[in-house]
PDB file of C-alpha atoms in Angstrom:
ATOM      1  CA  UNK A   1     209.651 206.400 112.866  1.00  0.00           C
ATOM      2  CA  UNK A   2     206.433 206.930 114.829  1.00  0.00           C
ATOM      3  CA  UNK A   3     202.828 207.733 113.871  1.00  0.00           C
ATOM      4  CA  UNK A   4     200.694 208.153 116.988  1.00  0.00           C
ATOM      5  CA  UNK A   5     197.583 210.270 117.539  1.00  0.00           C
ATOM      6  CA  UNK A   6     197.967 211.892 114.150  1.00  0.00           C
ATOM      7  CA  UNK A   7     201.618 212.838 114.717  1.00  0.00           C
ATOM      8  CA  UNK A   8     204.543 211.782 112.497  1.00  0.00           C
ATOM      9  CA  UNK A   9     208.029 212.052 113.987  1.00  0.00           C
ATOM     10  CA  UNK A  10     211.371 210.289 113.819  1.00  0.00           C
ATOM     11  CA  UNK A  11     213.922 209.548 116.535  1.00  0.00           C
ATOM     12  CA  UNK A  12     217.363 208.122 115.850  1.00  0.00           C
ATOM     13  CA  UNK A  13     218.956 206.756 119.013  1.00  0.00           C
ATOM     14  CA  UNK A  14     221.953 205.336 117.136  1.00  0.00           C
ATOM     15  CA  UNK A  15     223.214 208.464 115.364  1.00  0.00           C
ATOM     16  CA  UNK A  16     223.741 206.301 112.273  1.00  0.00           C
ATOM     17  CA  UNK A  17     220.665 207.225 110.220  1.00  0.00           C
ATOM     18  CA  UNK A  18     221.152 209.944 107.611  1.00  0.00           C
ATOM     19  CA  UNK A  19     217.650 209.762 106.126  1.00  0.00           C
ATOM     20  CA  UNK A  20     214.424 207.891 106.935  1.00  0.00           C
ATOM     21  CA  UNK A  21     211.413 207.521 104.635  1.00  0.00           C
ATOM     22  CA  UNK A  22     207.794 207.388 105.811  1.00  0.00           C
ATOM     23  CA  UNK A  23     206.250 205.038 104.978  1.00  0.00           C
ATOM     24  CA  UNK A  24     209.481 203.046 104.695  1.00  0.00           C
ATOM     25  CA  UNK A  25     208.157 200.907 101.817  1.00  0.00           C
ATOM     26  CA  UNK A  26     207.235 203.876  99.592  1.00  0.00           C
ATOM     27  CA  UNK A  27     204.321 206.200  98.949  1.00  0.00           C
ATOM     28  CA  UNK A  28     201.558 206.191 101.538  1.00  0.00           C
ATOM     29  CA  UNK A  29     198.371 208.058 102.363  1.00  0.00           C
ATOM     30  CA  UNK A  30     198.548 211.360 104.226  1.00  0.00           C
ATOM     31  CA  UNK A  31     195.550 213.190 105.664  1.00  0.00           C
ATOM     32  CA  UNK A  32     195.041 216.863 106.236  1.00  0.00           C
ATOM     33  CA  UNK A  33     195.314 217.799 109.887  1.00  0.00           C
ATOM     34  CA  UNK A  34     198.156 215.352 110.600  1.00  0.00           C
ATOM     35  CA  UNK A  35     201.066 216.871 112.545  1.00  0.00           C
ATOM     36  CA  UNK A  36     204.710 216.514 111.565  1.00  0.00           C
ATOM     37  CA  UNK A  37     207.255 217.090 114.355  1.00  0.00           C
ATOM     38  CA  UNK A  38     210.757 217.989 113.166  1.00  0.00           C
ATOM     39  CA  UNK A  39     213.752 218.248 115.503  1.00  0.00           C
ATOM     40  CA  UNK A  40     216.398 220.990 115.334  1.00  0.00           C
ATOM     41  CA  UNK A  41     218.797 218.568 113.679  1.00  0.00           C
ATOM     42  CA  UNK A  42     216.278 217.454 111.041  1.00  0.00           C
ATOM     43  CA  UNK A  43     214.351 218.515 107.988  1.00  0.00           C
ATOM     44  CA  UNK A  44     211.215 216.763 106.715  1.00  0.00           C
ATOM     45  CA  UNK A  45     210.603 216.752 102.976  1.00  0.00           C
ATOM     46  CA  UNK A  46     207.520 215.709 100.993  1.00  0.00           C
ATOM     47  CA  UNK A  47     208.184 213.777  97.805  1.00  0.00           C
ATOM     48  CA  UNK A  48     205.826 212.635  95.095  1.00  0.00           C
ATOM     49  CA  UNK A  49     206.939 210.512  92.159  1.00  0.00           C
ATOM     50  CA  UNK A  50     210.543 211.066  93.171  1.00  0.00           C
ATOM     51  CA  UNK A  51     210.202 214.864  93.144  1.00  0.00           C
ATOM     52  CA  UNK A  52     210.501 217.166  96.143  1.00  0.00           C
ATOM     53  CA  UNK A  53     207.246 219.031  96.739  1.00  0.00           C
ATOM     54  CA  UNK A  54     207.677 220.934 100.001  1.00  0.00           C
ATOM     55  CA  UNK A  55     209.671 220.805 103.222  1.00  0.00           C
ATOM     56  CA  UNK A  56     209.341 221.459 106.962  1.00  0.00           C
ATOM     57  CA  UNK A  57     212.070 222.913 109.152  1.00  0.00           C
ATOM     58  CA  UNK A  58     212.338 222.405 112.941  1.00  0.00           C
ATOM     59  CA  UNK A  59     209.034 222.640 114.825  1.00  0.00           C
ATOM     60  CA  UNK A  60     205.520 221.177 114.988  1.00  0.00           C
ATOM     61  CA  UNK A  61     203.706 221.504 111.679  1.00  0.00           C
ATOM     62  CA  UNK A  62     200.148 220.617 110.706  1.00  0.00           C
ATOM     63  CA  UNK A  63     199.413 219.461 107.188  1.00  0.00           C
ATOM     64  CA  UNK A  64     196.887 222.007 105.940  1.00  0.00           C
ATOM     65  CA  UNK A  65     196.145 223.789 102.680  1.00  0.00           C
ATOM     66  CA  UNK A  66     197.632 226.928 104.210  1.00  0.00           C
ATOM     67  CA  UNK A  67     200.859 225.206 105.248  1.00  0.00           C
ATOM     68  CA  UNK A  68     201.487 223.359 102.004  1.00  0.00           C
ATOM     69  CA  UNK A  69     200.051 225.315  99.073  1.00  0.00           C
ATOM     70  CA  UNK A  70     202.161 223.318  96.614  1.00  0.00           C
ATOM     71  CA  UNK A  71     200.536 220.090  97.748  1.00  0.00           C
ATOM     72  CA  UNK A  72     197.124 221.728  97.588  1.00  0.00           C
ATOM     73  CA  UNK A  73     197.633 222.523  93.928  1.00  0.00           C
ATOM     74  CA  UNK A  74     199.128 219.162  93.010  1.00  0.00           C
ATOM     75  CA  UNK A  75     196.583 216.968  94.708  1.00  0.00           C
ATOM     76  CA  UNK A  76     193.502 219.178  94.167  1.00  0.00           C
ATOM     77  CA  UNK A  77     192.811 219.332  97.887  1.00  0.00           C
ATOM     78  CA  UNK A  78     190.956 222.596  97.430  1.00  0.00           C
ATOM     79  CA  UNK A  79     188.346 220.752  95.358  1.00  0.00           C
ATOM     80  CA  UNK A  80     187.896 217.866  97.779  1.00  0.00           C
ATOM     81  CA  UNK A  81     187.819 220.139 100.783  1.00  0.00           C
ATOM     82  CA  UNK A  82     190.978 218.590 102.132  1.00  0.00           C
ATOM     83  CA  UNK A  83     189.211 215.567 103.621  1.00  0.00           C
ATOM     84  CA  UNK A  84     190.530 212.912 101.241  1.00  0.00           C
ATOM     85  CA  UNK A  85     193.958 211.364 101.814  1.00  0.00           C
ATOM     86  CA  UNK A  86     196.681 211.965  99.252  1.00  0.00           C
ATOM     87  CA  UNK A  87     199.608 209.794  98.185  1.00  0.00           C
ATOM     88  CA  UNK A  88     203.106 211.015  99.008  1.00  0.00           C
ATOM     89  CA  UNK A  89     206.317 210.191 100.847  1.00  0.00           C
ATOM     90  CA  UNK A  90     207.865 212.020 103.773  1.00  0.00           C
ATOM     91  CA  UNK A  91     211.628 211.821 104.206  1.00  0.00           C
ATOM     92  CA  UNK A  92     213.322 212.928 107.420  1.00  0.00           C
ATOM     93  CA  UNK A  93     216.928 213.933 106.766  1.00  0.00           C
ATOM     94  CA  UNK A  94     219.538 214.508 109.464  1.00  0.00           C
ATOM     95  CA  UNK A  95     220.999 218.006 109.119  1.00  0.00           C
ATOM     96  CA  UNK A  96     223.648 217.528 111.806  1.00  0.00           C
ATOM     97  CA  UNK A  97     227.327 217.202 110.955  1.00  0.00           C
ATOM     98  CA  UNK A  98     228.418 213.572 110.735  1.00  0.00           C
ATOM     99  CA  UNK A  99     231.909 213.571 112.237  1.00  0.00           C
ATOM    100  CA  UNK A 100     234.908 211.273 112.551  1.00  0.00           C
ATOM    101  CA  UNK A 101     234.385 209.539 109.217  1.00  0.00           C
ATOM    102  CA  UNK A 102     237.571 207.658 108.398  1.00  0.00           C
ATOM    103  CA  UNK A 103     239.187 207.371 104.993  1.00  0.00           C
ATOM    104  CA  UNK A 104     242.299 205.536 103.835  1.00  0.00           C
ATOM    105  CA  UNK A 105     243.963 203.844 100.884  1.00  0.00           C
ATOM    106  CA  UNK A 106     243.328 200.112 100.745  1.00  0.00           C
ATOM    107  CA  UNK A 107     245.857 199.944  97.924  1.00  0.00           C
ATOM    108  CA  UNK A 108     248.845 202.339  97.582  1.00  0.00           C
ATOM    109  CA  UNK A 109     248.584 205.235  95.148  1.00  0.00           C
ATOM    110  CA  UNK A 110     251.481 205.889  92.769  1.00  0.00           C
ATOM    111  CA  UNK A 111     253.282 209.219  93.193  1.00  0.00           C
ATOM    112  CA  UNK A 112     256.032 210.549  90.906  1.00  0.00           C
ATOM    113  CA  UNK A 113     258.782 211.720  93.265  1.00  0.00           C
ATOM    114  CA  UNK A 114     261.604 213.882  91.909  1.00  0.00           C
ATOM    115  CA  UNK A 115     264.139 212.150  94.190  1.00  0.00           C
ATOM    116  CA  UNK A 116     262.978 208.532  94.279  1.00  0.00           C
ATOM    117  CA  UNK A 117     261.058 208.163  91.021  1.00  0.00           C
ATOM    118  CA  UNK A 118     257.744 206.292  91.148  1.00  0.00           C
ATOM    119  CA  UNK A 119     256.754 205.723  94.785  1.00  0.00           C
ATOM    120  CA  UNK A 120     253.725 203.944  96.173  1.00  0.00           C
ATOM    121  CA  UNK A 121     252.125 205.878  99.033  1.00  0.00           C
ATOM    122  CA  UNK A 122     249.482 205.017 101.584  1.00  0.00           C
ATOM    123  CA  UNK A 123     247.466 207.702 103.340  1.00  0.00           C
ATOM    124  CA  UNK A 124     244.666 207.957 105.871  1.00  0.00           C
ATOM    125  CA  UNK A 125     242.725 210.560 107.821  1.00  0.00           C
ATOM    126  CA  UNK A 126     239.249 211.722 108.845  1.00  0.00           C
ATOM    127  CA  UNK A 127     236.516 213.949 107.430  1.00  0.00           C
ATOM    128  CA  UNK A 128     233.057 215.247 108.348  1.00  0.00           C
ATOM    129  CA  UNK A 129     230.025 216.054 106.217  1.00  0.00           C
ATOM    130  CA  UNK A 130     226.373 217.024 106.291  1.00  0.00           C
ATOM    131  CA  UNK A 131     223.354 216.884 103.971  1.00  0.00           C
ATOM    132  CA  UNK A 132     223.054 220.233 102.211  1.00  0.00           C
ATOM    133  CA  UNK A 133     220.549 219.578  99.405  1.00  0.00           C
ATOM    134  CA  UNK A 134     217.805 217.076 100.265  1.00  0.00           C
ATOM    135  CA  UNK A 135     216.510 216.831  96.706  1.00  0.00           C
ATOM    136  CA  UNK A 136     219.884 215.845  95.248  1.00  0.00           C
ATOM    137  CA  UNK A 137     220.702 213.499  98.090  1.00  0.00           C
ATOM    138  CA  UNK A 138     217.416 211.585  98.050  1.00  0.00           C
ATOM    139  CA  UNK A 139     217.120 211.291  94.274  1.00  0.00           C
ATOM    140  CA  UNK A 140     220.784 210.543  93.516  1.00  0.00           C
ATOM    141  CA  UNK A 141     221.838 208.430  96.496  1.00  0.00           C
ATOM    142  CA  UNK A 142     219.006 207.318  98.766  1.00  0.00           C
ATOM    143  CA  UNK A 143     216.706 206.347  95.906  1.00  0.00           C
ATOM    144  CA  UNK A 144     213.903 204.059  97.061  1.00  0.00           C
ATOM    145  CA  UNK A 145     215.534 202.885 100.288  1.00  0.00           C
ATOM    146  CA  UNK A 146     213.440 203.153 103.418  1.00  0.00           C
ATOM    147  CA  UNK A 147     216.469 203.920 105.585  1.00  0.00           C
ATOM    148  CA  UNK A 148     219.811 205.377 104.533  1.00  0.00           C
ATOM    149  CA  UNK A 149     222.632 205.035 107.067  1.00  0.00           C
ATOM    150  CA  UNK A 150     226.194 206.268 107.404  1.00  0.00           C
ATOM    151  CA  UNK A 151     227.531 202.865 106.365  1.00  0.00           C
ATOM    152  CA  UNK A 152     225.578 203.124 103.100  1.00  0.00           C
ATOM    153  CA  UNK A 153     227.426 206.340 102.264  1.00  0.00           C
ATOM    154  CA  UNK A 154     230.844 205.726 103.783  1.00  0.00           C
ATOM    155  CA  UNK A 155     232.368 203.531 101.081  1.00  0.00           C
ATOM    156  CA  UNK A 156     231.167 205.800  98.281  1.00  0.00           C
ATOM    157  CA  UNK A 157     232.648 208.960  99.822  1.00  0.00           C
ATOM    158  CA  UNK A 158     235.885 207.167 100.694  1.00  0.00           C
ATOM    159  CA  UNK A 159     236.361 206.085  97.068  1.00  0.00           C
ATOM    160  CA  UNK A 160     235.874 209.674  95.890  1.00  0.00           C
ATOM    161  CA  UNK A 161     238.561 210.876  98.317  1.00  0.00           C
ATOM    162  CA  UNK A 162     241.112 208.215  97.394  1.00  0.00           C
ATOM    163  CA  UNK A 163     240.464 208.846  93.699  1.00  0.00           C
ATOM    164  CA  UNK A 164     241.419 212.509  94.147  1.00  0.00           C
ATOM    165  CA  UNK A 165     244.467 211.900  96.329  1.00  0.00           C
ATOM    166  CA  UNK A 166     247.143 211.479  93.666  1.00  0.00           C
ATOM    167  CA  UNK A 167     246.180 214.655  91.801  1.00  0.00           C
ATOM    168  CA  UNK A 168     246.186 216.690  95.009  1.00  0.00           C
ATOM    169  CA  UNK A 169     249.596 215.398  96.108  1.00  0.00           C
ATOM    170  CA  UNK A 170     251.065 216.229  92.713  1.00  0.00           C
ATOM    171  CA  UNK A 171     249.868 219.818  93.098  1.00  0.00           C
ATOM    172  CA  UNK A 172     251.520 220.561  96.427  1.00  0.00           C
ATOM    173  CA  UNK A 173     254.737 218.536  96.650  1.00  0.00           C
ATOM    174  CA  UNK A 174     257.597 217.297  94.513  1.00  0.00           C
ATOM    175  CA  UNK A 175     259.277 214.930  96.944  1.00  0.00           C
ATOM    176  CA  UNK A 176     258.300 212.950 100.031  1.00  0.00           C
ATOM    177  CA  UNK A 177     261.493 213.872 101.910  1.00  0.00           C
ATOM    178  CA  UNK A 178     259.578 216.336 104.088  1.00  0.00           C
ATOM    179  CA  UNK A 179     256.140 214.774 104.143  1.00  0.00           C
ATOM    180  CA  UNK A 180     254.671 216.197 107.396  1.00  0.00           C
ATOM    181  CA  UNK A 181     255.052 219.809 106.264  1.00  0.00           C
ATOM    182  CA  UNK A 182     252.876 219.042 103.248  1.00  0.00           C
ATOM    183  CA  UNK A 183     249.904 217.676 105.224  1.00  0.00           C
ATOM    184  CA  UNK A 184     248.089 221.004 105.602  1.00  0.00           C
ATOM    185  CA  UNK A 185     248.681 221.995 101.975  1.00  0.00           C
ATOM    186  CA  UNK A 186     247.610 218.586 100.691  1.00  0.00           C
ATOM    187  CA  UNK A 187     244.566 218.648 102.988  1.00  0.00           C
ATOM    188  CA  UNK A 188     243.507 222.050 101.633  1.00  0.00           C
ATOM    189  CA  UNK A 189     243.969 220.896  98.034  1.00  0.00           C
ATOM    190  CA  UNK A 190     242.015 217.713  98.730  1.00  0.00           C
ATOM    191  CA  UNK A 191     239.177 219.585 100.420  1.00  0.00           C
ATOM    192  CA  UNK A 192     238.749 221.841  97.390  1.00  0.00           C
ATOM    193  CA  UNK A 193     238.644 218.935  94.948  1.00  0.00           C
ATOM    194  CA  UNK A 194     236.458 216.645  97.045  1.00  0.00           C
ATOM    195  CA  UNK A 195     233.994 219.408  97.997  1.00  0.00           C
ATOM    196  CA  UNK A 196     232.887 219.765  94.381  1.00  0.00           C
ATOM    197  CA  UNK A 197     232.428 215.999  94.030  1.00  0.00           C
ATOM    198  CA  UNK A 198     230.326 215.801  97.205  1.00  0.00           C
ATOM    199  CA  UNK A 199     228.106 218.718  96.195  1.00  0.00           C
ATOM    200  CA  UNK A 200     226.922 216.814  93.113  1.00  0.00           C
ATOM    201  CA  UNK A 201     225.079 214.522  95.534  1.00  0.00           C
ATOM    202  CA  UNK A 202     223.771 217.198  97.903  1.00  0.00           C
ATOM    203  CA  UNK A 203     226.534 216.650 100.477  1.00  0.00           C
ATOM    204  CA  UNK A 204     228.689 219.368 102.023  1.00  0.00           C
ATOM    205  CA  UNK A 205     232.244 218.519 103.055  1.00  0.00           C
ATOM    206  CA  UNK A 206     232.790 220.269 106.406  1.00  0.00           C
ATOM    207  CA  UNK A 207     236.276 219.157 107.462  1.00  0.00           C
ATOM    208  CA  UNK A 208     239.038 217.152 105.840  1.00  0.00           C
ATOM    209  CA  UNK A 209     242.195 216.080 107.668  1.00  0.00           C
ATOM    210  CA  UNK A 210     245.198 214.039 106.537  1.00  0.00           C
ATOM    211  CA  UNK A 211     246.684 212.189 109.500  1.00  0.00           C
ATOM    212  CA  UNK A 212     249.528 210.424 107.721  1.00  0.00           C
ATOM    213  CA  UNK A 213     251.087 209.728 104.346  1.00  0.00           C
ATOM    214  CA  UNK A 214     253.499 206.813 104.425  1.00  0.00           C
ATOM    215  CA  UNK A 215     255.964 205.571 101.801  1.00  0.00           C
ATOM    216  CA  UNK A 216     257.056 201.910 101.468  1.00  0.00           C
ATOM    217  CA  UNK A 217     259.553 200.565 104.011  1.00  0.00           C
ATOM    218  CA  UNK A 218     262.490 200.620 101.592  1.00  0.00           C
ATOM    219  CA  UNK A 219     261.866 204.275 100.740  1.00  0.00           C
ATOM    220  CA  UNK A 220     261.541 205.114 104.426  1.00  0.00           C
ATOM    221  CA  UNK A 221     264.943 203.521 105.025  1.00  0.00           C
ATOM    222  CA  UNK A 222     266.426 205.612 102.222  1.00  0.00           C
ATOM    223  CA  UNK A 223     264.984 208.751 103.824  1.00  0.00           C
ATOM    224  CA  UNK A 224     266.482 207.750 107.186  1.00  0.00           C
ATOM    225  CA  UNK A 225     269.860 207.175 105.543  1.00  0.00           C
ATOM    226  CA  UNK A 226     269.762 210.606 103.953  1.00  0.00           C
ATOM    227  CA  UNK A 227     268.932 212.150 107.310  1.00  0.00           C
ATOM    228  CA  UNK A 228     271.851 210.323 108.889  1.00  0.00           C
ATOM    229  CA  UNK A 229     274.188 211.487 106.133  1.00  0.00           C
ATOM    230  CA  UNK A 230     273.016 215.019 106.701  1.00  0.00           C
ATOM    231  CA  UNK A 231     273.730 214.717 110.405  1.00  0.00           C
ATOM    232  CA  UNK A 232     277.230 213.362 109.683  1.00  0.00           C
ATOM    233  CA  UNK A 233     277.905 216.254 107.333  1.00  0.00           C
ATOM    234  CA  UNK A 234     276.849 218.725 109.975  1.00  0.00           C
ATOM    235  CA  UNK A 235     279.035 216.985 112.550  1.00  0.00           C
ATOM    236  CA  UNK A 236     282.052 217.249 110.247  1.00  0.00           C
ATOM    237  CA  UNK A 237     281.433 220.952 109.807  1.00  0.00           C
ATOM    238  CA  UNK A 238     281.122 221.342 113.562  1.00  0.00           C
ATOM    239  CA  UNK A 239     284.433 219.533 114.208  1.00  0.00           C
ATOM    240  CA  UNK A 240     286.159 221.679 111.578  1.00  0.00           C
ATOM    241  CA  UNK A 241     284.776 224.777 113.301  1.00  0.00           C
ATOM    242  CA  UNK A 242     286.025 223.541 116.707  1.00  0.00           C
ATOM    243  CA  UNK A 243     289.494 222.859 115.287  1.00  0.00           C
ATOM    244  CA  UNK A 244     289.648 226.293 113.690  1.00  0.00           C
ATOM    245  CA  UNK A 245     288.658 227.924 116.985  1.00  0.00           C
ATOM    246  CA  UNK A 246     291.330 225.980 118.847  1.00  0.00           C
ATOM    247  CA  UNK A 247     293.974 227.038 116.344  1.00  0.00           C
ATOM    248  CA  UNK A 248     292.844 230.665 116.639  1.00  0.00           C
ATOM    249  CA  UNK A 249     293.015 230.512 120.432  1.00  0.00           C
ATOM    250  CA  UNK A 250     296.518 229.035 120.296  1.00  0.00           C
ATOM    251  CA  UNK A 251     297.675 231.801 117.929  1.00  0.00           C
ATOM    252  CA  UNK A 252     296.274 234.468 120.236  1.00  0.00           C
ATOM    253  CA  UNK A 253     298.015 232.947 123.267  1.00  0.00           C
ATOM    254  CA  UNK A 254     301.438 231.685 122.096  1.00  0.00           C
ATOM    255  CA  UNK A 255     302.763 231.355 125.645  1.00  0.00           C
ATOM    256  CA  UNK A 256     299.816 229.461 126.970  1.00  0.00           C
ATOM    257  CA  UNK A 257     301.338 226.017 126.438  1.00  0.00           C
ATOM    258  CA  UNK A 258     304.568 226.901 128.253  1.00  0.00           C
ATOM    259  CA  UNK A 259     302.692 228.448 131.177  1.00  0.00           C
ATOM    260  CA  UNK A 260     300.804 225.299 131.716  1.00  0.00           C
ATOM    261  CA  UNK A 261     303.957 223.221 132.223  1.00  0.00           C
TER     262      UNK A 261
END
C-alpha cells in the first residue's frame, strides 16, 4: 500500500493478497482531492462502520463531492466545504481469478457402494475462484484484518468442498468399479453445490476439477481381480470361438487332412 503526493494505490508483487485495507489498522482520515489509483485487476471500496459506502473501478479517481455523492451526504462535506478530513476505510480487492487452488481429503469420506458396501474414498483436485461481491466478502470473511491472503481463505474453501463431496458422489454413481468415467459428472455436481456455498461469502467459483478418486488398497485389489476375471472370461469365449471355427473349416474341407499327408 502506498500514499505518496496525495495518491493512494496498492501493488501486490506476490499474487497472494486478496484484499488490502487502508489504513491497515482500521479507519483513517481521508481528505478531498486525494487520488485513488485502481488497477484493471482491482476494485477499491470505501467502508464506514463496516458498511460499504461507494466503490472505484479501474482508473485514476479523485475524491470529490462530485465523485462520491454518497460520502458527501454521510459526512456532511457539503456543509464543511469539503476541506475537513473524514473517517473511513478503503479496501482494495483483487478481482483477478485465483487459480490452481488445491483441495483434497485429509481423512477418507465414506461412500455406500452397491458392490462393495461401505467404502472409504480419498479424492483431490484443483479449483479457481474470484471475489464477486466485495461487501459480503469484507464483512463476512475479511472482517477487521488489514491484509487478507489466499492462505487465509484456502482452508475454509477446502473444508466446504470436502463437506459436499459425499453428497455429490452419491448423486452420480452407484459403484466405484468405473471411477474415471464419473469424474466429469461428479465435478459438475460438485461445482453446482459448492458454487452456492461460495456465493454466501461473495466468492464466485470459476472452475472445479476432480483429478482422482481413490479407494483403499484392498478395494483396489478386488477391482483388479474382477478385471482379471473378466479378461479370463473373454479369453474363454475367444478360445471357444476359435475351436468352433476350426471345426467348421474341417467340416467344409473333409479331404483336407488326407491331402496334407
